[in-house]
Coordinates of C-alpha atoms in Angstrom, one line a residue:
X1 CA 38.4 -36.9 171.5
X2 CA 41.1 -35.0 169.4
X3 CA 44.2 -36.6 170.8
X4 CA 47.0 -38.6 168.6
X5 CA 46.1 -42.3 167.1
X6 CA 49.2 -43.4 169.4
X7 CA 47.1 -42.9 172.6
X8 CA 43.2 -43.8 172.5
X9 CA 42.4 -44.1 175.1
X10 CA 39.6 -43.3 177.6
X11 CA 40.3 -43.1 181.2
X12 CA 36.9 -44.8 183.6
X13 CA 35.7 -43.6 186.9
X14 CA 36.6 -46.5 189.4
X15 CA 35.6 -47.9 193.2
X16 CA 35.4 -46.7 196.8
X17 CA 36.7 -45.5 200.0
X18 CA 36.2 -43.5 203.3
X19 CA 38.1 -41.0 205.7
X20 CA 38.9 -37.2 206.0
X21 CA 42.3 -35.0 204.8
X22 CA 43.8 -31.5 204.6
X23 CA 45.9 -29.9 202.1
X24 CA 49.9 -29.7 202.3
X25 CA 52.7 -28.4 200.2
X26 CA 55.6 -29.4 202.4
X27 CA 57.9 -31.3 200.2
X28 CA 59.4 -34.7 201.6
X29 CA 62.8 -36.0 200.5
X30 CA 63.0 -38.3 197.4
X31 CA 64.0 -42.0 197.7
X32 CA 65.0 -43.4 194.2
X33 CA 63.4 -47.2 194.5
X34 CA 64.5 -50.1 192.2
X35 CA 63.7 -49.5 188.6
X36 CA 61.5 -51.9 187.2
X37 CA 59.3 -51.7 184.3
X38 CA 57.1 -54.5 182.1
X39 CA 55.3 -53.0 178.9
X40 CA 53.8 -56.5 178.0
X41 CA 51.2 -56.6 174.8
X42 CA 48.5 -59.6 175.8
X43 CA 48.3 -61.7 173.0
X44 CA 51.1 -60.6 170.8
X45 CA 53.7 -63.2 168.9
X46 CA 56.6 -60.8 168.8
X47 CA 58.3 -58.1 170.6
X48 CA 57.4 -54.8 169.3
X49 CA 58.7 -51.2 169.4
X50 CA 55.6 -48.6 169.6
X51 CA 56.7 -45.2 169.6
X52 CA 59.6 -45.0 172.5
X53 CA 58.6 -48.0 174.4
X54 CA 59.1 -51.5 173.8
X55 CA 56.5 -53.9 174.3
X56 CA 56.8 -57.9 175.0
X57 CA 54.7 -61.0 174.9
X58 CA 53.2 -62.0 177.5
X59 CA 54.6 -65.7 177.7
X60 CA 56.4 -66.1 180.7
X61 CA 54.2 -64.3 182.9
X62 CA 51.1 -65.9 182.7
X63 CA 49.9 -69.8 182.0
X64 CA 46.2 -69.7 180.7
X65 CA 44.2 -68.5 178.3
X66 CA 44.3 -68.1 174.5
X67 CA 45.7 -65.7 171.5
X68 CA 43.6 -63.8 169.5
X69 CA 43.9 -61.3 166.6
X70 CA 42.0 -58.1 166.7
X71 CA 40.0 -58.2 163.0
X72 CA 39.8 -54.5 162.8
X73 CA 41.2 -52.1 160.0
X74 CA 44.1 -49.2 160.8
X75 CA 44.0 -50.9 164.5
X76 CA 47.1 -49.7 166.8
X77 CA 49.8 -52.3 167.1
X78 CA 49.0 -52.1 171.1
X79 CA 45.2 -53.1 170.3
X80 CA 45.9 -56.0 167.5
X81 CA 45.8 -58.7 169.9
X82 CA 44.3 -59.5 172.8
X83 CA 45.1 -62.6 175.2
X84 CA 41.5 -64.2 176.4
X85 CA 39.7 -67.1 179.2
X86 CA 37.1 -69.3 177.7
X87 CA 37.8 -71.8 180.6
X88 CA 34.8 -71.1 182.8
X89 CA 35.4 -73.5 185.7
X90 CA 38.3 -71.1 186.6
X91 CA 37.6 -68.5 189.6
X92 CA 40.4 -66.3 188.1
X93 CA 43.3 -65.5 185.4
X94 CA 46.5 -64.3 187.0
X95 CA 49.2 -62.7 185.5
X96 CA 52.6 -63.2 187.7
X97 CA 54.5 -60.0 187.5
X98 CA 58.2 -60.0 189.6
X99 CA 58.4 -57.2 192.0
X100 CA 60.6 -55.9 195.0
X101 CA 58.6 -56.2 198.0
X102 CA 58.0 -52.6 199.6
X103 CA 58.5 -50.9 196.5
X104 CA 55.7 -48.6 195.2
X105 CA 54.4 -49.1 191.7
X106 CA 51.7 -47.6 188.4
X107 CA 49.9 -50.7 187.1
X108 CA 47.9 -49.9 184.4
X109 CA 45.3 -52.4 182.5
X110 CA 43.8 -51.6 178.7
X111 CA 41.1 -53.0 177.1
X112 CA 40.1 -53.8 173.2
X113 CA 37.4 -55.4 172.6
X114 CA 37.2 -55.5 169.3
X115 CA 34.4 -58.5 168.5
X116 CA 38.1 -60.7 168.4
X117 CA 35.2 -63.2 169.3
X118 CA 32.5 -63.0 166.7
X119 CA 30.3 -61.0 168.9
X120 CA 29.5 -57.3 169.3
X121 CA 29.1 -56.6 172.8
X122 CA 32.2 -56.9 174.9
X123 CA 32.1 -58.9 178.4
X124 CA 31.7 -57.1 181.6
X125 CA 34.3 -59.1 184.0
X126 CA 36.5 -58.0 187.3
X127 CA 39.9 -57.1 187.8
X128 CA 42.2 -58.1 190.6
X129 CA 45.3 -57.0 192.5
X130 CA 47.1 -59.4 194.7
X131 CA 43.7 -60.0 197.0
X132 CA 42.2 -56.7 196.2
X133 CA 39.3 -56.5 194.0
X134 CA 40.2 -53.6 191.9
X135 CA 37.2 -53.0 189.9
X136 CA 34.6 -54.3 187.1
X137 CA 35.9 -54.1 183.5
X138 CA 32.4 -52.4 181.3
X139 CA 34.0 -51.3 178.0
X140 CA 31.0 -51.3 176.4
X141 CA 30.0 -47.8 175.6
X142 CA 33.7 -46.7 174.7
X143 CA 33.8 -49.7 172.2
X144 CA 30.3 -48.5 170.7
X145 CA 32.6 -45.2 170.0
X146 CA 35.4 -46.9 168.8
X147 CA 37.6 -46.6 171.7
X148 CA 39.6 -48.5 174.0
X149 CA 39.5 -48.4 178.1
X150 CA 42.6 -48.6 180.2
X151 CA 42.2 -48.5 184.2
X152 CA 45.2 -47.4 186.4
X153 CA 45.6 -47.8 190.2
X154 CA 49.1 -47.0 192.4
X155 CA 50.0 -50.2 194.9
X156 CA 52.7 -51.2 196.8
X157 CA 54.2 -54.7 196.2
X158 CA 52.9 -56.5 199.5
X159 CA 55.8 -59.7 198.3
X160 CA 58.4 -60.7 195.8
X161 CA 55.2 -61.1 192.7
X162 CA 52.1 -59.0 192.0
X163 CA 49.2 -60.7 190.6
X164 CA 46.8 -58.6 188.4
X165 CA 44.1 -60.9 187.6
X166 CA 40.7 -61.2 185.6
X167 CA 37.5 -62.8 186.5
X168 CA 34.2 -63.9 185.7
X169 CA 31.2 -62.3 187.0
X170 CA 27.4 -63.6 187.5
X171 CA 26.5 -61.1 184.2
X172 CA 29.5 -62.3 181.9
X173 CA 28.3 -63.8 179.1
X174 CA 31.3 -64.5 177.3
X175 CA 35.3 -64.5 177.8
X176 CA 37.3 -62.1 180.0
X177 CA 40.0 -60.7 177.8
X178 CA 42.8 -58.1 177.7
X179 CA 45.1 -56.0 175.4
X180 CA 47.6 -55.0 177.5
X181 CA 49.1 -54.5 181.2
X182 CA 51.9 -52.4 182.1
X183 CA 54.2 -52.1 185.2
X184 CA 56.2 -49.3 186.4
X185 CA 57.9 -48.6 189.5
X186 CA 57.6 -45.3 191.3
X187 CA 59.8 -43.2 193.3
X188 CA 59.9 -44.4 197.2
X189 CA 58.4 -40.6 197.8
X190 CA 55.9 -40.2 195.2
X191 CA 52.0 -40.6 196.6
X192 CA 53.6 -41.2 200.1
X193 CA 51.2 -40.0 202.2
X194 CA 49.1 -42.7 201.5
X195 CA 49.2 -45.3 203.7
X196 CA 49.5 -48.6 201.2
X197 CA 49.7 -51.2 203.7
X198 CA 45.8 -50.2 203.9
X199 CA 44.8 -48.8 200.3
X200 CA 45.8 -48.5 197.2
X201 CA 45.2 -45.3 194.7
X202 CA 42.7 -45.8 191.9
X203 CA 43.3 -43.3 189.2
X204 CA 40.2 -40.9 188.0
X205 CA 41.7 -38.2 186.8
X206 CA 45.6 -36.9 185.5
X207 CA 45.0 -33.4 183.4
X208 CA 47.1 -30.7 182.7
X209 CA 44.8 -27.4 181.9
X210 CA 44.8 -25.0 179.3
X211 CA 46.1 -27.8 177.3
X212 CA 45.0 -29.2 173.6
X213 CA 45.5 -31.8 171.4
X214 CA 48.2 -34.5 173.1
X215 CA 48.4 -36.8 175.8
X216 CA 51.4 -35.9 177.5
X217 CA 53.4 -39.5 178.3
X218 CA 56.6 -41.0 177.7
X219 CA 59.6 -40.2 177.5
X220 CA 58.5 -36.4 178.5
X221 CA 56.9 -38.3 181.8
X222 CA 59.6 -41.0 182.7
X223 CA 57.0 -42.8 184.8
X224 CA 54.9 -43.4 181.5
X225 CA 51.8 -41.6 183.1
X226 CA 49.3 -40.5 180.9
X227 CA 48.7 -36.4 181.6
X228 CA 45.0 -35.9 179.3
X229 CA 44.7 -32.2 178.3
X230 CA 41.7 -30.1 179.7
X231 CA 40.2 -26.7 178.8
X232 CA 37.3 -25.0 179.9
X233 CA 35.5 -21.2 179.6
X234 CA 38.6 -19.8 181.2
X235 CA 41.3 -18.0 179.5
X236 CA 44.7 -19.9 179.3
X237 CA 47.9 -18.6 179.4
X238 CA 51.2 -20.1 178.6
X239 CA 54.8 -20.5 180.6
X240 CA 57.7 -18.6 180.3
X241 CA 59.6 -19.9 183.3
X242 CA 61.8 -22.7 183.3
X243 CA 60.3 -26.2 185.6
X244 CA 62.5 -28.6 187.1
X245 CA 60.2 -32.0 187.7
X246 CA 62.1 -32.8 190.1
X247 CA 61.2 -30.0 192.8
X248 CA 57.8 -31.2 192.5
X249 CA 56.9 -34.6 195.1
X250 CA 55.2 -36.4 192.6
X251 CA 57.8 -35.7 190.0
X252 CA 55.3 -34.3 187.0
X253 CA 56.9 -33.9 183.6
X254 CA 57.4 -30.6 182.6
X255 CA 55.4 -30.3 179.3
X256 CA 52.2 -30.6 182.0
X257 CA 52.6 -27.6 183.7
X258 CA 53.3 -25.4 180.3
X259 CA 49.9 -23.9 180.4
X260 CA 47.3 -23.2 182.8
X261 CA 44.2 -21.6 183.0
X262 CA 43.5 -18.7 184.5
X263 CA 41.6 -15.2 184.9
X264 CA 41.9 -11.5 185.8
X265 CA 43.0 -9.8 188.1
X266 CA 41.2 -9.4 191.2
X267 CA 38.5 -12.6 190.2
X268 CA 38.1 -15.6 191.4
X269 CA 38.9 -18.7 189.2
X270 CA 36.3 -21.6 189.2
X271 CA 37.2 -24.6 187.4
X272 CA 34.8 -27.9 187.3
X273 CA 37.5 -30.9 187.2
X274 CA 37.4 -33.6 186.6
X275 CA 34.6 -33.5 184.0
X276 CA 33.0 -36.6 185.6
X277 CA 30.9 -36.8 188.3
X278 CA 32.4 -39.0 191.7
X279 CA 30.8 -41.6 193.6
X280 CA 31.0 -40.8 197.4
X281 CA 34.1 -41.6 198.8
X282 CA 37.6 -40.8 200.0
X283 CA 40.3 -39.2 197.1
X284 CA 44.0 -38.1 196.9
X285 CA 43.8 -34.4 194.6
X286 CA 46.9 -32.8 194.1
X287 CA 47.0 -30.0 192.4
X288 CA 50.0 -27.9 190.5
X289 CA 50.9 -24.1 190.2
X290 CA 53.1 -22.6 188.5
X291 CA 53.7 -18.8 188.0
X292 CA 53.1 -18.5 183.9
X293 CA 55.5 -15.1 183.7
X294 CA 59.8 -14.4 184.4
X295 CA 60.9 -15.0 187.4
X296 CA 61.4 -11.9 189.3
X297 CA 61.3 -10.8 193.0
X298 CA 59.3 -8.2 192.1
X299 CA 56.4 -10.1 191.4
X300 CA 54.0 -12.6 193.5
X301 CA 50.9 -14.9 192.2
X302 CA 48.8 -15.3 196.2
X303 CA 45.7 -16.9 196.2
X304 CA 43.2 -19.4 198.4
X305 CA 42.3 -22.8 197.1
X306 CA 39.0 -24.4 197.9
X307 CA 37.2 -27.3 196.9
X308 CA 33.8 -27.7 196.6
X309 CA 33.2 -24.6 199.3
X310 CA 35.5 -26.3 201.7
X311 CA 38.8 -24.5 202.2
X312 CA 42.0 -26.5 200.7
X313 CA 45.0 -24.5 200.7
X314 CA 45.7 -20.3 202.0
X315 CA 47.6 -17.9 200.8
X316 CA 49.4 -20.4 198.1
X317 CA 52.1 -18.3 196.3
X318 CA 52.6 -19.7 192.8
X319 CA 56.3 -18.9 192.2
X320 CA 57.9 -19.1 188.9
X321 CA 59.4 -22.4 190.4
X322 CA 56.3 -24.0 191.0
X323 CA 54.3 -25.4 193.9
X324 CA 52.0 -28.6 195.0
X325 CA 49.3 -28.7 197.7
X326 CA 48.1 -32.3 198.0
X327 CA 45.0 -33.7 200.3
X328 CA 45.4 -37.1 201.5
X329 CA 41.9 -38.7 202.5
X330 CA 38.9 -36.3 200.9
X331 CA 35.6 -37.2 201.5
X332 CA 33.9 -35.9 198.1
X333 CA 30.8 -37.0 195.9
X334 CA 28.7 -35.6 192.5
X335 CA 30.8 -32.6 190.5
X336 CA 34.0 -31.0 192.1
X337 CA 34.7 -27.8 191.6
X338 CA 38.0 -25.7 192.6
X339 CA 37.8 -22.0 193.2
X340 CA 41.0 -19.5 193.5
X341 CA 40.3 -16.7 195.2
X342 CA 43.3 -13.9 195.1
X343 CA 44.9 -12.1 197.5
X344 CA 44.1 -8.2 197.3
X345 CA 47.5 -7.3 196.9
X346 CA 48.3 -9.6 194.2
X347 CA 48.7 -8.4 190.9
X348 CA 47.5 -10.7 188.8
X349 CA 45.0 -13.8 188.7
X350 CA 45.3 -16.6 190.1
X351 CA 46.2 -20.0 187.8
X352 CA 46.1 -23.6 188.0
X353 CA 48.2 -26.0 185.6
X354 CA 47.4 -29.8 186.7
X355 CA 45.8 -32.1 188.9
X356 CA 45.8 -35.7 189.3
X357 CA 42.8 -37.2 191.8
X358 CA 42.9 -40.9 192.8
X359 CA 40.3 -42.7 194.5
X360 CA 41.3 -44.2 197.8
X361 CA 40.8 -48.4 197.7
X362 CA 40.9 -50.3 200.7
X363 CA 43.2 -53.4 200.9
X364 CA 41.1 -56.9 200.1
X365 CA 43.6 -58.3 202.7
X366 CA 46.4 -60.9 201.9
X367 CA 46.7 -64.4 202.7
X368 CA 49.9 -65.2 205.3
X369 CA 52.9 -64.9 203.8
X370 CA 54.2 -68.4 204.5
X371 CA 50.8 -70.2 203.1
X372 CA 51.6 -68.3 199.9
X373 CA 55.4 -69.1 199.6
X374 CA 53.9 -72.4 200.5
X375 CA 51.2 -72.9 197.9
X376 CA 53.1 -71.1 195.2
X377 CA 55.7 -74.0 195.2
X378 CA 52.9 -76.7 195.5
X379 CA 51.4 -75.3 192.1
X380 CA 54.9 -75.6 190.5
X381 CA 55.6 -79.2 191.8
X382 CA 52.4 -80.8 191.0
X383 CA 51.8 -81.3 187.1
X384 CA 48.7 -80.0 185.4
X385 CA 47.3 -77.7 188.4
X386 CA 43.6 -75.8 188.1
X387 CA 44.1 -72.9 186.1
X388 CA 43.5 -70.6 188.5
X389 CA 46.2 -71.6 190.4
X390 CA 48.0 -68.1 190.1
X391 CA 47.4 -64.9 192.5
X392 CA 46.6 -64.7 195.8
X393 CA 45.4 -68.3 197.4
X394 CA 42.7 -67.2 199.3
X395 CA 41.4 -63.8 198.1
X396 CA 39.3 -62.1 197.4
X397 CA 37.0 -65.3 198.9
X398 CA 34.9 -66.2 195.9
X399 CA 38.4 -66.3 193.4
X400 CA 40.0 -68.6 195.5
X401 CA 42.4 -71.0 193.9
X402 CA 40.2 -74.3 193.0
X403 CA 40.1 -76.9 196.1
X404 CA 41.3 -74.1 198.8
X405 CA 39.8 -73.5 201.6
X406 CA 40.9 -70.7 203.9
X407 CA 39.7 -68.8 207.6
X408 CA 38.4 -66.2 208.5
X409 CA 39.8 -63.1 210.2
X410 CA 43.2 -62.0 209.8
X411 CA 45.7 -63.4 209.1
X412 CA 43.8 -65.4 206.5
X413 CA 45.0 -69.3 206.1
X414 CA 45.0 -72.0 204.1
X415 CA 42.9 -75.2 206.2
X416 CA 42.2 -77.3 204.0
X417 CA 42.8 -79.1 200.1
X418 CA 40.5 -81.1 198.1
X419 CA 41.7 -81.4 194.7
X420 CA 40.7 -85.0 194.2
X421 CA 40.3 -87.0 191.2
X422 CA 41.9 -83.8 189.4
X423 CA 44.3 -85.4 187.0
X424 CA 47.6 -84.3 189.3
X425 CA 50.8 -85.7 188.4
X426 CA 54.1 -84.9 189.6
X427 CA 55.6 -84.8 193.9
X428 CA 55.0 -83.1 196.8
X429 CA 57.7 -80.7 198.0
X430 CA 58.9 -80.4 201.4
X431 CA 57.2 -76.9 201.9
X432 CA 53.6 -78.4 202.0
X433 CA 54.8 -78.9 205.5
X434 CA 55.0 -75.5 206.3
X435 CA 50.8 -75.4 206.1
X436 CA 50.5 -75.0 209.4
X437 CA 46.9 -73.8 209.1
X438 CA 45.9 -77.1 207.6
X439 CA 43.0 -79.6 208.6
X440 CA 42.3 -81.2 205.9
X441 CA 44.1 -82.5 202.6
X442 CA 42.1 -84.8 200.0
X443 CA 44.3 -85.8 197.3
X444 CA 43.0 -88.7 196.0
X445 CA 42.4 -90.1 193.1
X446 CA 45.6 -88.4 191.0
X447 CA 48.9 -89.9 189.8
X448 CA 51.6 -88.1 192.1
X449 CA 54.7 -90.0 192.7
X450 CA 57.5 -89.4 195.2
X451 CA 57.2 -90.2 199.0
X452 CA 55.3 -88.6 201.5
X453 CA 56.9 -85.4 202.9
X454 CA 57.3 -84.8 206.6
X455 CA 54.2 -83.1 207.8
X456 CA 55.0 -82.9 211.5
X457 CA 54.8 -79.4 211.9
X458 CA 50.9 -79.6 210.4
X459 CA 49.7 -80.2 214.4
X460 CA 46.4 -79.4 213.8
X461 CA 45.5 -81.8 210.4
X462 CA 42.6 -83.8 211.0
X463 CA 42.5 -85.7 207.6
X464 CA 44.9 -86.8 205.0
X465 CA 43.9 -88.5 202.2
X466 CA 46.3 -89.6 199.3
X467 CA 44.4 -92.8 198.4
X468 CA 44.8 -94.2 195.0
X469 CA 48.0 -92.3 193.6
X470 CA 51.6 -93.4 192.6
X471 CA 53.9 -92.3 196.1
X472 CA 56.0 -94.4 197.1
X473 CA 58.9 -95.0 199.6
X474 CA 58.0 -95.6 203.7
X475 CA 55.3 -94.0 205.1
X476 CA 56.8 -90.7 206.4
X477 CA 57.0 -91.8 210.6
X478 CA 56.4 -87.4 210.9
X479 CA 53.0 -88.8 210.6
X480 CA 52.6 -90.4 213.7
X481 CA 53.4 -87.2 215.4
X482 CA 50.2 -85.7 214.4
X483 CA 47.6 -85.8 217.8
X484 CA 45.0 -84.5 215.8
X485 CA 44.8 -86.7 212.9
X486 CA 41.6 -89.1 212.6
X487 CA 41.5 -90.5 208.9
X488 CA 44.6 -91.5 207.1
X489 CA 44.0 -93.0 203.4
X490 CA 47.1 -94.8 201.9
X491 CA 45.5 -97.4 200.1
X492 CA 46.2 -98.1 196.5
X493 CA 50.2 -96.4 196.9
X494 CA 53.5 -98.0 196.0
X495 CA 54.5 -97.6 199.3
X496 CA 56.9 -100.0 200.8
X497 CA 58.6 -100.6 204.5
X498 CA 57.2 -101.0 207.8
X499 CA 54.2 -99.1 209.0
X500 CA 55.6 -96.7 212.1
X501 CA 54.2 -98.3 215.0
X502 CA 52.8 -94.7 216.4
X503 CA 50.3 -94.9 214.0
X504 CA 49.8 -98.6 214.6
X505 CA 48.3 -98.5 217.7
X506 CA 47.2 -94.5 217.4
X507 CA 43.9 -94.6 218.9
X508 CA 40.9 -93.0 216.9
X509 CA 42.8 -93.5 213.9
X510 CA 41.1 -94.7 210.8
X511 CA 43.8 -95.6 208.6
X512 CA 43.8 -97.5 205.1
X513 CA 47.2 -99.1 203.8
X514 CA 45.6 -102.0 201.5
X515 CA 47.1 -102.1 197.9
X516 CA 50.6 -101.1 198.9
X517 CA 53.8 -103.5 199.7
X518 CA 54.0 -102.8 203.8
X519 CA 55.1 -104.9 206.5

């Protein structure tokens, strides 16, 4: 692919969707939303400048995993180092990324294989969004031709940290690994008619036609997307007009629309994009115009947009000022083509200068809110955690967090904890209380310390076990509140004081206080 050493890359085809759409060019009002940008290199000892962006390490945003060199001559900085996850007991590897809830957002994943382990076939592994599995990571063929991978998808933060996580499938056969992830917040209006408290927005496809040579990027898009170029059979033509980004919805830089294809007069223009086939299921196209010649009144660009034989947009007029028609939720599968059919009266051919199609991803679900807020501050007041405590709790189901146990249904709860014999040191905070969903908690067999926090508002917990650690203090009297709870293990504590008499004469209660210094 002739494009520039600072961007090779090669965009994959990802997941799957359903639902139906028609085509708009009604502009919406623009709602700046809190900048926020993270350009972090996975792996990398230093902070480093690469062309206008500055990258960071990625300490500080996730715990796990190991550093790694890329061993590869006349690499890119970006692809020298890769951060990787030998541990196999782990259901996932989370990166913690800080967000503002309700704010829309480009995440974008690359991949370098490299052999950084002494072997020369890369692993095939899943990625992970908050609870949503994004898509399997295959680099395989694109390392064969010396390339990297990256994977992009649009998402709206669902809380106050998004999660974008690896893990291991059934067919890896070595360890999950990554070169870099990236974080950029959108415009409130950009992609809105999406619904992204249901989906998020895989990317397929971002070209601008009638294009060569560069990708288009940053600084000339401010959003850092990557616009590939694309050419066909067609003739292209380039602009003479001024274009102001900012009339468009999605905000394209203007270097993307500066060419176009297009053809003569009176013919219809048919152009196969994007140059891979798609897997049935439900897509956001947009697609940009822009009239290539002055601006005058005298003059008019009219045409009908179809795709694949299904109509899309009539009578668009492709001013000197430019114009987007968008479809929400289209239902499309195998090769896609677009056909502009002019008007009879117009006098020249019609002409197309980008499109961007995303593949629509329905939401994995979320755990509730106060289990998370709950469980996040469990994992930073306990000492030496599972490693995959990071990320959603609960989902997706099989990358649960070690020792958790959630429902079914929605909304999906935490019920029960077994992280016994587990090496834990450190205290329980007060917010374990606020596991409302709770049955059961086996801790066991660690070395916490601290006293026992009031669990009265756990009304449902059936079993608590936190034999054979270091607590100490009273035994919490929030205990005897609990109707529900049958087994109570204390044994082997420092504990000290009276035991409450509500759990003294509690019936059904199989409690164990031996080893501790009770009255």
């Amino acid at each position: 692919m002739p494009i520039p050493i600072a961007f090779l890359f090669l965009l994959l085809l990802l997941l799957a969707a359903s639902s139906h759409a028609t085509a708009s060019a009604v502009p919406q009002p623009r709602v700046i939303s809190q900048t926020r940008r993270f350009y972090i290199n996975c792996g990398s000892e230093k902070e480093q400048k690469i062309g206008s962006i500055k990258w960071i390490q990625d300490e500080g945003f996730i715990a796990v995993g190991n550093m790694s060199a890329v061993d590869k001559p006349n690499i890119l900085p970006l692809l020298a180092t890769v951060r990787y996850f030998p541990d196999a007991t782990a259901r996932k590897y989370c990166y913690q990324l800080p967000v503002v809830k309700g704010s829309r957002y480009l995440v974008r994943t690359t991949y370098f294989y490299g052999g950084f382990d002494g072997g020369d076939v890369p692993p095939v592994f899943d990625q992970i969004v908050d609870g949503t599995r994004w898509s399997a990571v295959n680099t395989t063929d694109n390392f064969r031709r010396g390339m990297s991978t990256y994977f992009e998808m649009v998402a709206e933060a669902q809380g106050k940290t998004m999660s974008v996580c690896l893990a291991r499938r059934a067919d890896t056969r070595s360890s999950p690994f990554i070169s870099a992830l990236e974080l950029v917040s959108l415009d409130d209006s950009m992609y809105n008619t999406t619904d992204f408290d249901k989906y998020v927005m895989s990317t397929v496809a971002r070209s601008r036609f009638g294009a060569k040579g560069e990708i288009v990027s940053y600084p000339d898009d401010q959003y850092n997307r990557y616009w590939a170029p694309f050419t066909d059979a067609n003739p292209t033509v380039e602009s003479h007009s001024a274009i102001t980004p900012e009339e468009f919805w999605n905000v394209p830089p203007a270097k993307a629309l500066r060419a176009g294809v297009t053809t003569s007069r009176g013919k219809k223009l048919s152009v196969q994009w994007p140059p891979v086939e798609l897997p049935a299921a439900t897509y956001y196209v947009a697609l940009y115009f822009q009239d290539s010649r002055t601006a005058s009144p005298y003059s008019w660009r009219v045409f009908d947009v179809a795709v694949n034989g299904k109509e899309f947009f009539r009578e668009l007029n492709a001013s000197a000022a430019g114009v987007m028609v968008y479809s929400t939720m289209m239902p499309l599968s195998g090769k896609m083509e677009i056909v502009l059919t002019p008007n009879e009266t117009s006098p020249v051919g019609p002409l197309i200068n980008a499109g961007e199609i995303y593949q629509i991803v329905p939401l994995g679900g979320r755990t509730a809110t106060r289990d998370v807020v709950a469980m996040e501050e469990l994992a930073r007041s306990i000492k030496n955690p599972p490693p995959d405590w990071a990320g959603d709790p609960c989902l997706p189901r099989q990358n649960s967090w070690t020792g958790v146990i959630c429902s079914e249904g929605s909304p999906v709860r935490v019920v029960s904890l077994d992280l016994k014999n587990h090496g834990l040191s450190g205290s329980l905070p007060d917010s374990i209380g606020n596991l409302t969903g709770m049955k059961n908690i086996y801790f066991g067999g660690n070395k916490l310390t601290g006293s026992i926090p009031d669990l009265s508002s756990m009304h449902i917990l059936e079993e608590l076990h936190f034999e054979g650690n270091q607590l100490s203090g009273p035994i919490n009297p929030s205990l005897g509140t609990l109707t529900n709870l049958k087994e109570l293990y204390l044994n082997n504590n420092n504990l000290t004081g009276q035991i409450p008499e509500s759990l003294k004469n509690k019936p059904g209660l199989d409690m164990r206080t031996e080893g501790n210094k009770l009255n």
